[in-house]
Short mmCIF file of C-alpha atoms in Angstrom, two decimals:
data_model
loop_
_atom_site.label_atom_id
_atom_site.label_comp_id
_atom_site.label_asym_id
_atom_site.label_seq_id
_atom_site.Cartn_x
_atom_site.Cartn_y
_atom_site.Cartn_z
CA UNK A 1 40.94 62.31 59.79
CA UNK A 2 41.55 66.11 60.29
CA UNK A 3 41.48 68.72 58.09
CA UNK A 4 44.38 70.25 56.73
CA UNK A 5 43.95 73.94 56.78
CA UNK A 6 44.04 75.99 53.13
CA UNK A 7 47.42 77.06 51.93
CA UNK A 8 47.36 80.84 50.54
CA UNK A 9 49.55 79.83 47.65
CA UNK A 10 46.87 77.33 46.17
CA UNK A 11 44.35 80.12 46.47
CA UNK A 12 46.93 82.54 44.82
CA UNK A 13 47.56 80.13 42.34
CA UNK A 14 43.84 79.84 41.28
CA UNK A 15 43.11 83.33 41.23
CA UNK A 16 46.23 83.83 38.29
CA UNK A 17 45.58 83.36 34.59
CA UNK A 18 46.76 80.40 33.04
CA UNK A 19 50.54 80.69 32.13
CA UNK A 20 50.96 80.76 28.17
CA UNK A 21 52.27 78.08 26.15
CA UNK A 22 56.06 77.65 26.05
CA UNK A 23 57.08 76.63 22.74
CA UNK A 24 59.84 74.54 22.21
CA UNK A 25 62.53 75.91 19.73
CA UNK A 26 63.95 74.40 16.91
CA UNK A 27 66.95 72.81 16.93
CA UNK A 28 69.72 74.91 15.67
CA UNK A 29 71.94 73.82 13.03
CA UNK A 30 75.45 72.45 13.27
CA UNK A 31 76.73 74.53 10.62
CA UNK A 32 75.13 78.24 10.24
CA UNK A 33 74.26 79.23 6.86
CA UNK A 34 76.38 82.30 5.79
CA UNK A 35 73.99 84.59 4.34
CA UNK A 36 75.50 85.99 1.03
CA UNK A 37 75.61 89.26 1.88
CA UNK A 38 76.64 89.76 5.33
CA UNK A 39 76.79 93.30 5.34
CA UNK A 40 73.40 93.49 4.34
CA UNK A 41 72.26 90.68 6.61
CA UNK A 42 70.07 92.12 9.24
CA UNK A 43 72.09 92.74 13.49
CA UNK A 44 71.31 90.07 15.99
CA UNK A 45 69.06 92.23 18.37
CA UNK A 46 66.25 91.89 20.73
CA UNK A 47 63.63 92.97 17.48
CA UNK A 48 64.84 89.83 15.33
CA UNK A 49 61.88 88.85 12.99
CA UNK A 50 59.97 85.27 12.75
CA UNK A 51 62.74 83.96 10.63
CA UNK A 52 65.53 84.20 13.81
CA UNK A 53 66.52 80.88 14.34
CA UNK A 54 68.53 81.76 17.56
CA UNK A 55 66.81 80.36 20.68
CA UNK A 56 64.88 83.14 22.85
CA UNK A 57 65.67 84.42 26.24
CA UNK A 58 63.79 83.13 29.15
CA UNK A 59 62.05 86.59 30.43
CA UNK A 60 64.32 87.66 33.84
CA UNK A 61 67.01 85.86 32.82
CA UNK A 62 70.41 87.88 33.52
CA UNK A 63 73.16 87.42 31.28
CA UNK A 64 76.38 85.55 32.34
CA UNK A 65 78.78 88.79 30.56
CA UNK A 66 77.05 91.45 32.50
CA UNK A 67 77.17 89.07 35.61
CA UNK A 68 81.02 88.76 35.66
CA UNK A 69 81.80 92.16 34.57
CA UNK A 70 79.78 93.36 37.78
CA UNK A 71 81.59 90.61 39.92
CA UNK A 72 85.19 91.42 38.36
CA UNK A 73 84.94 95.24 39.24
CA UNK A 74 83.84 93.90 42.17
CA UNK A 75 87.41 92.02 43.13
CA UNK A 76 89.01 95.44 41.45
CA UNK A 77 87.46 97.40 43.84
CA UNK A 78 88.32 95.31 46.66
CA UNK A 79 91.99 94.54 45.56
CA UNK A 80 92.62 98.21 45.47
CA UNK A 81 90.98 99.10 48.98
CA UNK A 82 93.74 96.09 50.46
CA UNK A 83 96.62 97.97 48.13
CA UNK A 84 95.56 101.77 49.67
CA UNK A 85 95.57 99.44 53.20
CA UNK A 86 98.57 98.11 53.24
CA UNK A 87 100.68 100.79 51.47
CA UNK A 88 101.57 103.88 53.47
CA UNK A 89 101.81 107.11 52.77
CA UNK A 90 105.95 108.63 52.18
CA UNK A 91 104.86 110.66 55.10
CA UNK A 92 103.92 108.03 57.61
CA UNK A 93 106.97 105.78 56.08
CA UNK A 94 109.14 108.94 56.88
CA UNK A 95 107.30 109.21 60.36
CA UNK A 96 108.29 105.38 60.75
CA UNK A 97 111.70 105.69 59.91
CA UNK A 98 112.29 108.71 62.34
CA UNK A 99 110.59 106.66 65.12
CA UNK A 100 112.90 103.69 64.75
CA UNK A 101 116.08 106.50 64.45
CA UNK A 102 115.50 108.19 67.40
CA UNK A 103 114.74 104.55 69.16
CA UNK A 104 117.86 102.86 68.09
CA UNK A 105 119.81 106.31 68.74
CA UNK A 106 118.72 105.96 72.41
CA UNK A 107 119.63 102.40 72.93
CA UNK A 108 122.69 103.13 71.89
CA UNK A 109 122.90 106.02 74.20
CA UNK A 110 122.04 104.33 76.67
CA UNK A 111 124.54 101.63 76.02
CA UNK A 112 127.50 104.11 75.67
CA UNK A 113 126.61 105.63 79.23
CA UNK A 114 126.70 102.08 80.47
CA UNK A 115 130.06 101.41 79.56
CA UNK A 116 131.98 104.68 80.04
CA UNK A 117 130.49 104.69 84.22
CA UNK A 118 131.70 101.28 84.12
CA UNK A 119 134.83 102.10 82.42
CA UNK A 120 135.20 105.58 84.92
CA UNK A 121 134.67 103.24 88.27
CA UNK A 122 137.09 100.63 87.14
CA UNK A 123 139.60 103.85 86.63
CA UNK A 124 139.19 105.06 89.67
CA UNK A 125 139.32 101.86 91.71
CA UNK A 126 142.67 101.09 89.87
CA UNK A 127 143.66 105.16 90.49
CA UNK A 128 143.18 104.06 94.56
CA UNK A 129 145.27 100.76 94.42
CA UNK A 130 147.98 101.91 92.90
CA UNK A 131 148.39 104.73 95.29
CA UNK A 132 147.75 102.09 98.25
CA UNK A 133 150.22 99.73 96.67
CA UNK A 134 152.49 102.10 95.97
CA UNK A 135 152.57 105.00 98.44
CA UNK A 136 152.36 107.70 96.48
CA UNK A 137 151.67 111.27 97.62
CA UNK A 138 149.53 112.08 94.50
CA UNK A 139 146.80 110.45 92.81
CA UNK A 140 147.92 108.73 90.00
CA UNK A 141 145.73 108.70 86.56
CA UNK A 142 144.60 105.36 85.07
CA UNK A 143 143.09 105.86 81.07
CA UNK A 144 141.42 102.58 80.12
CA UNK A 145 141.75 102.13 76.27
CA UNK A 146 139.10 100.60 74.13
CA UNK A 147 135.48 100.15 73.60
CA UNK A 148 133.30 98.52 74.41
CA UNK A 149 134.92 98.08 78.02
CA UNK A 150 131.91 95.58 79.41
CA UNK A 151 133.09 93.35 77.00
CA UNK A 152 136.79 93.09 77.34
CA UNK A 153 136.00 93.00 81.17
CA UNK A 154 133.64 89.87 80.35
CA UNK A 155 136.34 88.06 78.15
CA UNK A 156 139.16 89.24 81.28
CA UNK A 157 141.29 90.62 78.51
CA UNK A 158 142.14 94.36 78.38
CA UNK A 159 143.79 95.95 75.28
CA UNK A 160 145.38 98.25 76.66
CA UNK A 161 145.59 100.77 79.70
CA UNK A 162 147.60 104.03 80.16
CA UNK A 163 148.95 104.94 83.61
CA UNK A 164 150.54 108.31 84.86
CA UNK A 165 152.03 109.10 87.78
CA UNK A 166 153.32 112.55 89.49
CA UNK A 167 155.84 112.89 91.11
CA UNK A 168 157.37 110.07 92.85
CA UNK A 169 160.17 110.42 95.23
CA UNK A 170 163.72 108.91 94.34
CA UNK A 171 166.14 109.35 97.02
CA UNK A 172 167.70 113.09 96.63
CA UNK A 173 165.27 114.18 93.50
CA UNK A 174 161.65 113.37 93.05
CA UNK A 175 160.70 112.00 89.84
CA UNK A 176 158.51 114.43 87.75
CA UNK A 177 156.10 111.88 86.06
CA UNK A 178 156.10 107.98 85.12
CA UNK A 179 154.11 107.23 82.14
CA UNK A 180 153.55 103.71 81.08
CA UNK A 181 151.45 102.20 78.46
CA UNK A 182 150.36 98.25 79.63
CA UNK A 183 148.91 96.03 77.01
CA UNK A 184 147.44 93.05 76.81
CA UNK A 185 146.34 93.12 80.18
CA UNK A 186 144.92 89.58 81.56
CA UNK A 187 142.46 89.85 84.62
CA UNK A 188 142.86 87.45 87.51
CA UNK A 189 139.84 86.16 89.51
CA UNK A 190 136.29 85.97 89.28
CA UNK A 191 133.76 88.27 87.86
CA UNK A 192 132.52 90.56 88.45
CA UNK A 193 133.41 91.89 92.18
CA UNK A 194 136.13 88.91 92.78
CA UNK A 195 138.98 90.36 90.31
CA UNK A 196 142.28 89.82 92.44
CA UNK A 197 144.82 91.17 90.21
CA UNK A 198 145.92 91.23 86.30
CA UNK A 199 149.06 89.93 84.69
CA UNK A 200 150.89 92.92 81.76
CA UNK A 201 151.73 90.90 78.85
CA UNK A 202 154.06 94.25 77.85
CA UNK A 203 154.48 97.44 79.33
CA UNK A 204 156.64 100.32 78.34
CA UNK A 205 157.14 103.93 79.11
CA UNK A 206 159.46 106.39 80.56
CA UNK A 207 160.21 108.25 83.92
CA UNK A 208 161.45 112.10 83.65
CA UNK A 209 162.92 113.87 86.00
CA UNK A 210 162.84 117.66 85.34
CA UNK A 211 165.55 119.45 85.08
CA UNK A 212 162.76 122.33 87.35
CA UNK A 213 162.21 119.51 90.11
CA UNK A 214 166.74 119.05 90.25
CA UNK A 215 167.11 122.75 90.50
CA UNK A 216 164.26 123.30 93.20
CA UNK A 217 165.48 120.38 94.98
CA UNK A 218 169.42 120.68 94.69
CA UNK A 219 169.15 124.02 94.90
CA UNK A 220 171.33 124.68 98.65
CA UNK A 221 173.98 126.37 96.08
CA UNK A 222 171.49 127.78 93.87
CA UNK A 223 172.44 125.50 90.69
CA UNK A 224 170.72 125.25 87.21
CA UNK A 225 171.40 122.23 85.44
CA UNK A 226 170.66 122.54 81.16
CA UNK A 227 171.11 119.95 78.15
CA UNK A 228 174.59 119.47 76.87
CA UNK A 229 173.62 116.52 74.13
CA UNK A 230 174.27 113.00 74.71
CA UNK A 231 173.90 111.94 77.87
CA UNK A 232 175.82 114.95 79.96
CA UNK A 233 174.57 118.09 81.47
CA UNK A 234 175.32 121.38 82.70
CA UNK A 235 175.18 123.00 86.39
CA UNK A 236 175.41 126.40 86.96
CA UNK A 237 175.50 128.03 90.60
CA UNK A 238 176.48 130.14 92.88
CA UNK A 239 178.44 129.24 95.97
CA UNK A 240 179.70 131.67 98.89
CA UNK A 241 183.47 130.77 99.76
CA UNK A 242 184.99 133.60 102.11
CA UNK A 243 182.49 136.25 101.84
CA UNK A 244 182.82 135.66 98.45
CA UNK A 245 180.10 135.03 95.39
CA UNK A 246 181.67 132.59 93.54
CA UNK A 247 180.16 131.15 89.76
CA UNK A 248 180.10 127.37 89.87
CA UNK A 249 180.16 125.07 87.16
CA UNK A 250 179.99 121.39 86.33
CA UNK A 251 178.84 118.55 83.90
CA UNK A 252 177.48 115.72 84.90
CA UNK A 253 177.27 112.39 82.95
CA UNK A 254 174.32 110.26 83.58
CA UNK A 255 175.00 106.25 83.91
CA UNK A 256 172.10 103.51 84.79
CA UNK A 257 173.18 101.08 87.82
CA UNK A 258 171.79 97.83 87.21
CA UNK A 259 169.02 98.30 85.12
CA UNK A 260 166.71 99.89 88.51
CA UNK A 261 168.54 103.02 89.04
CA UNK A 262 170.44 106.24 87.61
CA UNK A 263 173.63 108.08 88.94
CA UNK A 264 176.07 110.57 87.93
CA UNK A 265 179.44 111.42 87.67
CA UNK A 266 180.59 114.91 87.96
CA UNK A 267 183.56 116.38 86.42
CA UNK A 268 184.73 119.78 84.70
CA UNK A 269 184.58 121.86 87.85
CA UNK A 270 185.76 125.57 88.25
CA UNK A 271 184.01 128.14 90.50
CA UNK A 272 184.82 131.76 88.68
CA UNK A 273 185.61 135.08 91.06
CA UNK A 274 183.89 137.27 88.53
CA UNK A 275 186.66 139.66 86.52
CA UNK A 276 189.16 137.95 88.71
CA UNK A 277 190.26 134.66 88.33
CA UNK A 278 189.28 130.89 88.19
CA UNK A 279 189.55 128.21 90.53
CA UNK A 280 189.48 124.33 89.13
CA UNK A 281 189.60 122.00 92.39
CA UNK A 282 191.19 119.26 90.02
CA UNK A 283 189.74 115.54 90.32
CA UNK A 284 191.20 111.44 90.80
CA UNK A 285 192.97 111.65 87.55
CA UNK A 286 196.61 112.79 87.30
CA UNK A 287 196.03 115.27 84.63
CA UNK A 288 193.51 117.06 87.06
CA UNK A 289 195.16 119.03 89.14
CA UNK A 290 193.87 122.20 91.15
CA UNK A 291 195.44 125.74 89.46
CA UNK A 292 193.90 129.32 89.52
CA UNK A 293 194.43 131.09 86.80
CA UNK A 294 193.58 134.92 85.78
CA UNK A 295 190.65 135.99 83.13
CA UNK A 296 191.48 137.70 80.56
CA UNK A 297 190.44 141.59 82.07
CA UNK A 298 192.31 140.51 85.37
CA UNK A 299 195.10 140.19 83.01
CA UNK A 300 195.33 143.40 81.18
CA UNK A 301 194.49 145.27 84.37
CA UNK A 302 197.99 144.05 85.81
CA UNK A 303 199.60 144.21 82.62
CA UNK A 304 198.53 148.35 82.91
CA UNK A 305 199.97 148.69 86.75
CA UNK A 306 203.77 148.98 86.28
CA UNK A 307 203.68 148.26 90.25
CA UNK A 308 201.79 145.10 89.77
CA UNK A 309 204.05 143.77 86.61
CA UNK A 310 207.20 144.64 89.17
CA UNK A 311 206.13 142.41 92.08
CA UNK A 312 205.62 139.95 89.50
CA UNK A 313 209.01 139.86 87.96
CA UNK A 314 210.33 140.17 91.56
CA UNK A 315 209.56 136.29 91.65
CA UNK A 316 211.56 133.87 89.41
CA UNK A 317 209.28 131.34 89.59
CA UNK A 318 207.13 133.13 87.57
CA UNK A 319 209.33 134.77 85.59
CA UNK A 320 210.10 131.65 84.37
CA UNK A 321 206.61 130.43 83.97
CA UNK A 322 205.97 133.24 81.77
CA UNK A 323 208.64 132.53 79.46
CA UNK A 324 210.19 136.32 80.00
CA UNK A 325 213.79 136.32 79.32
CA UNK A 326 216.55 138.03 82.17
CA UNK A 327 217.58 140.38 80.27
CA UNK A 328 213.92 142.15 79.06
CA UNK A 329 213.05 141.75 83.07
CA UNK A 330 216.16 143.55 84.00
CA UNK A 331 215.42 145.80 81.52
CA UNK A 332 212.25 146.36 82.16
CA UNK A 333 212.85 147.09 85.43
CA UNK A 334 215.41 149.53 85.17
CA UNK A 335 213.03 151.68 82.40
CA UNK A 336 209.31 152.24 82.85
CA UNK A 337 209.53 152.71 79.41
CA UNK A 338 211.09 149.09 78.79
CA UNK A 339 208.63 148.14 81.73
CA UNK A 340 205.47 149.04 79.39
CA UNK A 341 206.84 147.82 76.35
CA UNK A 342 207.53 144.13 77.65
CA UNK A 343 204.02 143.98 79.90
CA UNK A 344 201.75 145.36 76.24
CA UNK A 345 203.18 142.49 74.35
CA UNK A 346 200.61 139.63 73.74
CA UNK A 347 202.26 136.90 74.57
CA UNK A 348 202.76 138.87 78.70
CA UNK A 349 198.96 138.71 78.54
CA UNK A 350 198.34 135.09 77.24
CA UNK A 351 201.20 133.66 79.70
CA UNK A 352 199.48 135.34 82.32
CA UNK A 353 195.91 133.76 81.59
CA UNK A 354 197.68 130.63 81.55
CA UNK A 355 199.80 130.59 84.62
CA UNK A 356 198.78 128.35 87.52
CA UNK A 357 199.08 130.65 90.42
CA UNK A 358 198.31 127.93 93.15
CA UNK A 359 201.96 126.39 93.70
CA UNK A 360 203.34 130.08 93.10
CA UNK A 361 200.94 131.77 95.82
CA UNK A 362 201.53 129.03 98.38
CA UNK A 363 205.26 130.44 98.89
CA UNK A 364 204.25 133.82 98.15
CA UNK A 365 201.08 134.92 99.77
CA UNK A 366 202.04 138.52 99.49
CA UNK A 367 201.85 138.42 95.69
CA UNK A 368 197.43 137.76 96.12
CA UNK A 369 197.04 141.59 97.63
CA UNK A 370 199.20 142.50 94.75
CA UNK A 371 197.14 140.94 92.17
CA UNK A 372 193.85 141.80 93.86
CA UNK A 373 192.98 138.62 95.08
CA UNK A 374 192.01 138.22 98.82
CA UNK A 375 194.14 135.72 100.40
CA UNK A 376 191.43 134.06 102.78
CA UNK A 377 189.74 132.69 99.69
CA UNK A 378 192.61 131.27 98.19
CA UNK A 379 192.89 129.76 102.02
CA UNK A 380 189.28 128.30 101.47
CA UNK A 381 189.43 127.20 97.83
CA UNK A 382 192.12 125.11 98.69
CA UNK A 383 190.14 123.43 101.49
CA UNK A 384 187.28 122.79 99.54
CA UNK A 385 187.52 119.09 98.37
CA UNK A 386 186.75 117.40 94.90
CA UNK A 387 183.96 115.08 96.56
CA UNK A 388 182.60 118.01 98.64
CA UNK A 389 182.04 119.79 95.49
CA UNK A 390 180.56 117.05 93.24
CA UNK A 391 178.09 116.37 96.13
CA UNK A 392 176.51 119.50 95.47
CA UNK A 393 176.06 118.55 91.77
CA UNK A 394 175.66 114.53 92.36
CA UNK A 395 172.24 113.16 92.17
CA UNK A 396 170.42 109.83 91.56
CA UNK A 397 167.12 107.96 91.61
CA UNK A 398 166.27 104.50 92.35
CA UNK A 399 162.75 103.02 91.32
CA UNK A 400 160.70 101.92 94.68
CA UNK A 401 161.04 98.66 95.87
CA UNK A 402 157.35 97.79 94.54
CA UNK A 403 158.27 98.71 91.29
CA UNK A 404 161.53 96.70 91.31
CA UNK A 405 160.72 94.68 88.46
CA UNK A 406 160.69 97.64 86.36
CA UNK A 407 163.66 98.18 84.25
CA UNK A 408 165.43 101.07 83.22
CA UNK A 409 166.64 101.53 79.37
CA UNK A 410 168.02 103.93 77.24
CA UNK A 411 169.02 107.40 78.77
CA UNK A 412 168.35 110.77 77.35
CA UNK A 413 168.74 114.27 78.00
CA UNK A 414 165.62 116.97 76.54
CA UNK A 415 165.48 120.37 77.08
CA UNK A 416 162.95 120.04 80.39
CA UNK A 417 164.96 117.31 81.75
CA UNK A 418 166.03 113.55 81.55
CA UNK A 419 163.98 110.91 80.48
CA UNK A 420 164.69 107.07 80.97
CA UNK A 421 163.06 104.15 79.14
CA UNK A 422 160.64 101.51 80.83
CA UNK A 423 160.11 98.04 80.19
CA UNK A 424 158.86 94.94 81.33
CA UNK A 425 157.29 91.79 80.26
CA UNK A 426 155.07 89.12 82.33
CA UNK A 427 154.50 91.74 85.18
CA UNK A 428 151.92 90.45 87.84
CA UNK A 429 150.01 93.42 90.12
CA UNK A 430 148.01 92.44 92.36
CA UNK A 431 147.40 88.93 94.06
#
C-alpha cells in the first residue's frame, strides 16, 4: 500500500502550543438581580472583574452593531451615488428642454412649408383653369382659406376659397373686378393628381364696374359719369354740334335684365351753349318735348340791347308768350325810355328764361342772329335724335356665357362706380 505523502498542516499543527482550556460559562439567570444601587453599580466594559456573570467574547469575534452600521452606510452611500445619477443638473434639464424646443419648432417648420407650397401650387393651378375656362385676358387670383390645407385636400372638403378677377369684358364696358367668396367647396375625383372638378355649396360676391373704366371706354363724347344716390347716375360731356362745344348732360338709371345682365335707361338730357342757351331734345313721353330756352346772362344781355328787346316785341308770338301787355309794347316802342323801363322789370327776364324758342325760331329764323344764336346749330340740334343721344350715354354688361349660372342681385351706385351682387348655390366647375 503506498505512502501518503506528509501534509504541512499536521506538521504546523505539532509544532504550535497546546490551545488553552475553554471554560464553559455559567448559565445566566432568567431574571437579573438589580443591584441596589445602580448608580454605584460598576459599567459593563471589557475590564469587568471575576464576579461578571455576562458570557465572554470569543477573541476575533466582530460585533453584529458595528457590522450593520458599516453595511447600512454602505446602501447610503450607494443610494445616493444612483440619486446624483439619475437626477440632472437645472442646467442640463434647461439644455434638454431647449433641445426638444428647437426640435419640435423645426418639425413644425417644416410642416408649415409643406402645406403653404402645396396650398401655393393648388392656387396657381386653379389661377390657370379659370383663365382657360374662362378666357380671360388677365390672370385671375385664387386665395385658398384655411389651414392646414393637406388636410382639407385629404377629406375633399375646402372651407373656403376667395377668387378675383380683373377686368372682364361685358359687351360695351369691361368689368373692373369680380370678387367672389366660394365656401364649402366639395372636390370631385380621385386623389391626389385625379381631381376633376369641385361642386360650391355657396358663393357670393360682387362685380364693379368703374365709373374710370365707363368714362375711358364711353368716352367718343368725352363724358364723366358720377353718383347721384339710389340707383341713377350722372354724365357729363362735351359734344361738337356745328362747330360748336356744346355741355352734355344726362342720368342714367340702372335696371338688371333677368337676373344675368344690367342696362340703362337714359333720360334728363340738355346739351348747354355756354352763356347762351339750352337745348333739351325731349324724350317718348308727352310731357318731353324739345324747347331751347335762354340762361339767365343770355337774358339780361338782351334785356340791355333796346335793338334786341325791339325785334323781340316785333313778333306776337312771343309777345304773348311773355305775358307783355299791347299797350306797354306799344309803349315801349314808341319811348326808349318806356323801352328800358318794361325790358329791367323781373318778370321780362324770368319770361325770357322760360320761353321755348324752338316753335318761335322755326317761323322766324331771323330772330337767332338777333339773339346771338347761330342758326346752323339750331338746324343741327333739331336733327339730333333722342335715341342718338342716349346711345352715347347707354351702356350695359352681360355676364359670359360660362358664368351664366351666376346671378345678379341688388344694384348699387359708390363713388368709384357700380357694384352688383353675386350669388349662387350648387355651382359645379369643372367636370
Amino acid at each position: 500500500m503506498p505512502l501518503r505523502p506528509p501534509n504541512p498542516y499536521d506538521e504546523l499543527a505539532q509544532l504550535a502550543g497546546p490551545e488553552p482550556p475553554y471554560d464553559e460559562p455559567d448559565e445566566p439567570p432568567l431574571i437579573p438581580s438589580i443591584p441596589a444601587d445602580p448608580i454605584a453599580a460598576p459599567s459593563a466594559g471589557p475590564s469587568a472583574g471575576p464576579g461578571d456573570n455576562r458570557p465572554s467574547v470569543p477573541p476575533g469575534h466582530r460585533r453584529a452593531g458595528r457590522r450593520g452600521s458599516r453595511r447600512g452606510s454602505t446602501k447610503r452611500r450607494a443610494r445616493r451615488r444612483t440619486r446624483q445619477r439619475w437626477t440632472p443638473s437645472p442646467l442640463r434639464l434647461l439644455r434638454r428642454v431647449v433641445k426638444l424646443l428647437l426640435f419640435v419648432t423645426a418639425g413644425a417648420a417644416l410642416l408649415f412649408l409643406a402645406d403653404r407650397c402645396a396650398a401655393m401650387y393648388a392656387e396657381k393651378k386653379a389661377q390657370q383653369q379659370l383663365q382657360h375656362t374662362l378666357r380671360l385676358t388677365a390672370e385671375p387670383q385664387v386665395d385658398i382659406k384655411g389651414f392646414p390645407f393637406l388636410t382639407q385636400v385629404a377629406a375633399k372638403r375646402l372651407d373656403r376659397v376667395d377668387v378675383t378677377v380683373p377686368h372682364v369684358a361685358a359687351d360695351r364696358v369691361t368689368l373692373a373686378r369680380v370678387r367672389a367668396s366660394a365656401r364649402d367647396i366639395r372636390l370631385t375625383g380621385s386623389l391626389p393628381t385625379a381631381i376633376r372638378g369641385a361642386v360650391i355649396g355657396d358663393l357670393s360676391g360682387e362685380v364693379l364696374l368703374a365709373f374710370a373704366d365707363m368714362d375711358r371706354e364711353l368716352g367718343a363724347s368725352q363724358v364723366r359719369f358720377r353718383d347721384l344716390g339710389g340707383d341713377s347716375i350722372g354724365a357729363l360731356g362735351r359734344l361738337n354740334v356745328a362747330g360748336q362745344e356744346l355741355v352734355v348732360r344726362a342720368q342714367a338709371h340702372l335696371r338688371r335684365d333677368g337676373g344675368h345682365a344690367i342696362t340703362t335707361e337714359i333720360d334728363g338730357m340738355s346739351l348747354d351753349l355756354p352763356h347762351v342757351a339750352t337745348y333739351r331734345p325731349g324724350g317718348q313721353g308727352p310731357d318731353d318735348r324739345r324747347s331751347l330756352v335762354l340762361h339767365r346772362e343770355a337774358a339780361e344781355r338782351i334785356a340791355k340791347d333796346a335793338a334786341r328787346v325791339k325785334a323781340l316785341f316785333s313778333v306776337p308770338a312771343i309777345v304773348e308768350r311773355l305775358g307783355v301787355p299791347e299797350e306797354a309794347v306799344e309803349a315801349a316802342l314808341g319811348s326808349e325810355e318806356r323801352l328800358r323801363e318794361v325790358a329791367g322789370t323781373p318778370r321780362f327776364l324770368d319770361g325770357l328764361t322760360r320761353l321755348n324758342l324752338v316753335d318761335v325760331l322755326v317761323d322766324h329764323p331771323w330772330l337767332l342772329e338777333k339773339l346771338g344764336i347761330d342758326p346752323g346749330l339750331l338746324t343741327a340740334l333739331t336733327r339730333l335724335q333722342p335715341p342718338e343721344l342716349a346711345d352715347r350715354f347707354s351702356f350695359s354688361f352681360r355676364m359670359p356665357p360660362e358664368a351664366e349660372r351666376l346671378r345678379l342681385r341688388a344694384l348699387s351706385v359708390g363713388a368709384d362706380g357700380i357694384r352688383a351682387e353675386l350669388s349662387a348655390t350648387g355651382l359645379a366647375v369643372g367636370k
